Coordinates of C-alpha atoms in Angstrom, one line a residue:
M1 CA -0.3 -0.4 0.1
G2 CA 2.9 2.2 0.8
L3 CA 4.1 1.4 -2.6
I4 CA 1.8 2.4 -4.1
L5 CA 0.6 5.4 -2.5
K6 CA 4.5 7.2 -3.1
E7 CA 3.6 6.1 -6.8
R8 CA 0.7 9.0 -6.9
G9 CA 2.7 11.2 -5.3
F10 CA 2.2 11.3 -1.4
A11 CA 4.9 11.0 0.9
L12 CA 4.3 8.9 4.0
D13 CA 4.5 9.7 7.6
I14 CA 4.6 6.8 9.5
R15 CA 3.7 6.4 12.5
R16 CA 3.9 3.5 15.3
P17 CA 1.7 4.0 18.3
C18 CA 2.2 0.6 19.4
L19 CA 6.6 1.5 20.0
G20 CA 5.4 5.1 21.5
C21 CA 5.4 7.0 18.4
P22 CA 3.1 10.0 18.9
L23 CA 0.1 10.6 17.0
P24 CA -0.7 14.7 15.0
E25 CA -2.2 16.7 16.5
T26 CA -3.8 18.0 14.0
L27 CA -3.7 16.4 9.9
E28 CA -3.4 20.2 8.4
E29 CA 0.0 18.7 6.7
H30 CA -1.5 15.3 6.0
D31 CA -4.6 14.2 3.0
G32 CA -5.2 11.5 5.0
V33 CA -4.9 8.3 7.4
V34 CA -4.2 4.7 6.8
I35 CA -4.7 3.0 10.1
F36 CA -3.2 -1.0 8.5
G37 CA -3.8 -4.6 10.9
G38 CA -2.5 -6.1 13.3
P39 CA -2.3 -8.9 15.7
M40 CA -3.5 -7.1 18.8
S41 CA -7.1 -6.8 19.3
A42 CA -9.3 -3.7 19.2
N43 CA -11.0 -4.5 22.7
D44 CA -7.1 -4.8 24.1
C45 CA -6.6 -2.5 27.3
E46 CA -3.1 -1.0 26.5
E47 CA -2.8 2.7 26.1
F48 CA -2.0 2.7 22.6
I49 CA -4.5 1.0 21.4
R50 CA -7.4 3.3 23.5
R51 CA -4.8 6.3 22.5
E52 CA -4.7 5.6 19.0
T53 CA -8.7 5.2 18.8
D54 CA -9.8 7.9 20.9
W55 CA -7.7 9.6 18.0
I56 CA -9.7 8.7 15.0
G57 CA -11.5 11.2 16.3
V58 CA -9.2 13.8 15.1
V59 CA -9.7 12.6 11.4
L60 CA -13.4 12.8 11.4
K61 CA -13.3 16.1 12.5
E62 CA -11.3 18.0 10.3
N63 CA -12.8 16.0 7.3
K64 CA -9.8 13.8 6.2
P65 CA -9.4 10.9 3.9
F66 CA -9.8 7.9 6.7
L67 CA -8.9 4.5 5.8
G68 CA -9.0 1.2 8.4
I69 CA -7.5 -2.2 7.5
C70 CA -8.7 -4.9 9.4
L71 CA -7.2 -4.0 12.3
G72 CA -7.9 -0.3 11.6
A73 CA -11.9 -0.5 10.5
Q74 CA -12.3 -3.1 14.0
M75 CA -10.7 0.7 16.4
L76 CA -13.3 2.4 13.3
A77 CA -16.1 0.6 14.1
R78 CA -15.4 1.1 17.7
H79 CA -15.2 4.9 18.2
L80 CA -18.1 5.4 16.1
G81 CA -20.1 3.1 19.1
G82 CA -20.1 -0.5 17.2
T83 CA -18.8 -3.6 19.1
V84 CA -15.6 -6.4 18.2
A85 CA -16.1 -9.9 18.7
P86 CA -15.0 -13.6 18.3
H87 CA -17.6 -15.5 15.3
Q88 CA -19.7 -17.2 18.1
H89 CA -19.2 -20.6 16.5
G90 CA -15.8 -19.7 17.1
L91 CA -14.7 -19.2 13.3
V92 CA -11.9 -17.4 11.8
E93 CA -11.2 -16.1 8.5
I94 CA -7.4 -16.9 7.1
G95 CA -6.8 -17.1 3.9
Y96 CA -9.5 -16.3 0.7
Y97 CA -13.0 -15.8 1.2
P98 CA -16.2 -14.8 -1.0
I99 CA -17.3 -10.9 -0.7
F100 CA -20.8 -9.4 -1.8
P101 CA -21.1 -6.1 -2.2
T102 CA -25.2 -4.4 -1.5
P103 CA -26.0 -1.8 -3.7
A104 CA -24.7 1.0 -1.8
G105 CA -20.9 -0.6 -2.6
Q106 CA -21.9 -1.4 -5.8
A107 CA -23.3 1.9 -6.9
L108 CA -19.1 3.0 -5.9
F109 CA -17.4 0.8 -8.1
H110 CA -17.2 -3.1 -9.3
W111 CA -15.6 -5.3 -6.2
P112 CA -13.5 -8.3 -6.7
S113 CA -15.6 -11.8 -5.3
H114 CA -12.7 -13.1 -3.3
V115 CA -10.8 -11.1 -1.1
Y116 CA -8.1 -11.8 1.6
H117 CA -7.8 -12.0 5.4
W118 CA -6.5 -12.7 8.5
H119 CA -9.0 -11.5 11.4
R120 CA -10.5 -13.9 14.3
E121 CA -12.9 -10.6 15.1
G122 CA -15.1 -9.0 13.1
F123 CA -17.5 -5.7 14.2
S124 CA -20.7 -4.6 14.4
L125 CA -22.0 -2.0 12.3
P126 CA -21.6 1.6 14.1
A127 CA -24.7 3.6 13.9
G128 CA -24.9 6.0 10.8
A129 CA -22.8 4.0 9.0
E130 CA -23.8 2.5 5.2
L131 CA -22.5 -1.5 4.6
L132 CA -21.1 -1.6 1.7
A133 CA -20.3 -5.4 1.5
R134 CA -21.3 -8.4 2.9
G135 CA -19.5 -11.8 4.0
E136 CA -20.0 -15.7 4.5
H137 CA -18.9 -15.8 7.9
F138 CA -18.6 -12.1 8.9
E139 CA -21.5 -9.9 7.9
N140 CA -20.1 -6.2 8.3
Q141 CA -16.7 -6.5 5.6
A142 CA -16.7 -3.5 4.9
F143 CA -18.3 0.1 5.4
R144 CA -18.4 4.1 4.8
F145 CA -18.7 6.7 7.1
G146 CA -20.0 10.0 6.3
E147 CA -18.4 10.3 2.8
R148 CA -14.4 10.4 3.9
A149 CA -13.9 7.8 6.6
Y150 CA -13.8 4.1 5.1
G151 CA -13.6 0.6 7.5
I152 CA -12.6 -2.5 5.5
Q153 CA -12.2 -6.3 7.4
F154 CA -10.0 -7.9 4.8
H155 CA -6.4 -6.6 3.1
P156 CA -6.4 -5.3 -0.3
E157 CA -2.9 -4.8 0.5
I158 CA -1.7 -8.5 0.5
T159 CA 1.4 -9.1 -1.6
L160 CA 3.3 -12.4 -2.0
Q161 CA 6.4 -10.9 0.6
M162 CA 3.7 -10.4 3.4
L163 CA 1.9 -13.6 2.3
H164 CA 4.9 -16.0 2.8
R165 CA 5.9 -14.1 5.9
W166 CA 1.8 -14.3 7.3
T167 CA 1.2 -17.9 6.3
V168 CA 5.2 -18.5 8.0
R169 CA 5.0 -17.2 11.3
G170 CA 1.1 -17.0 11.8
A171 CA 1.0 -21.1 10.2
G172 CA -0.1 -22.2 13.7
R173 CA -3.6 -19.6 13.3
L174 CA -4.0 -22.1 9.9
D175 CA -5.5 -25.2 12.1
L176 CA -8.2 -22.6 13.5
P177 CA -11.4 -23.3 12.7
N178 CA -12.5 -22.2 8.7
A179 CA -9.0 -20.9 8.5
Q180 CA -7.9 -21.8 4.9
S181 CA -4.5 -24.3 4.3
R182 CA -1.2 -22.1 3.1
R183 CA -1.7 -24.5 0.1
M184 CA -5.4 -22.7 -0.6
H185 CA -3.9 -18.8 0.2
F186 CA -1.4 -19.0 -2.1
E187 CA -3.8 -20.4 -5.6
G188 CA -5.9 -18.5 -3.8
R189 CA -3.9 -15.5 -4.8
R190 CA -3.3 -17.2 -8.2
L191 CA -6.9 -16.5 -8.5
Y192 CA -7.9 -13.8 -7.1
D193 CA -4.8 -10.7 -6.4
A194 CA -5.3 -9.3 -10.5
A195 CA -9.7 -8.3 -9.7
V196 CA -8.1 -7.1 -5.9
R197 CA -5.4 -5.3 -7.8
V198 CA -7.9 -3.6 -9.6
W199 CA -10.4 -3.3 -7.0
L200 CA -7.7 -1.2 -4.4
M201 CA -6.8 1.0 -7.9
R202 CA -10.1 2.0 -8.0
F203 CA -11.1 2.1 -4.2
L204 CA -8.0 4.3 -4.2
D205 CA -8.9 7.3 -6.6
H206 CA -12.5 7.2 -4.8
W207 CA -10.4 7.7 -1.7
L208 CA -8.6 10.0 -2.4
D209 CA -10.6 11.7 -4.9
P210 CA -8.2 13.0 -8.1
Q211 CA -9.2 16.4 -8.1
A212 CA -7.9 17.1 -5.2
A213 CA -5.1 19.8 -4.2
R214 CA -1.2 18.4 -4.7
P215 CA -0.3 15.5 -2.4
A216 CA 1.3 16.5 1.2
A217 CA 1.2 13.6 2.9
I218 CA -0.4 10.3 4.1
A219 CA -0.4 9.1 7.6
A220 CA -0.3 5.5 8.3
E221 CA 0.0 3.2 11.1

């Protein structure tokens, strides 16, 4: 994702709250914010989780483009009053799974048939948010709040290098209920990655607004 944004002319301002990095008090010098995923839960009691979740309010107040991916989407949902919880039957989504756009999602852009996941928890749809895509096991897969804040449960930014790393370092999670085998991860990439890449480029066009002023910086965590 960072390389794609740099190719579009954006400078990256990478912050790591889990390592004590401060977050910007204002986004006057930033064009948008991305919060990526991670092994932690949005329900964790660590100070940096609470601080980062609360900080999303700065982005929303200043009406900057916001994208939450997996954990980032769950943080956005919690900030807006939603809940984050495991599947009621203990299922996970680790691998490629089908996605079903809502009429609102279809009106924005064409969606791929399958997307890549790596999560054990899902989020409820916050009040005032618009559902853009559903899933088979986790109902809420993508939503929009207002015109500029988006949360997605899946990982369109996954690269081949990341796929190798995650399926090796996280090999123990491939035995969880409903998780796919390592072979299926790479087979899924072969089948679906091209369509996901097309979706990601269209999404970024819509999210960042090609008519906006000269890029300044994107804050990423």
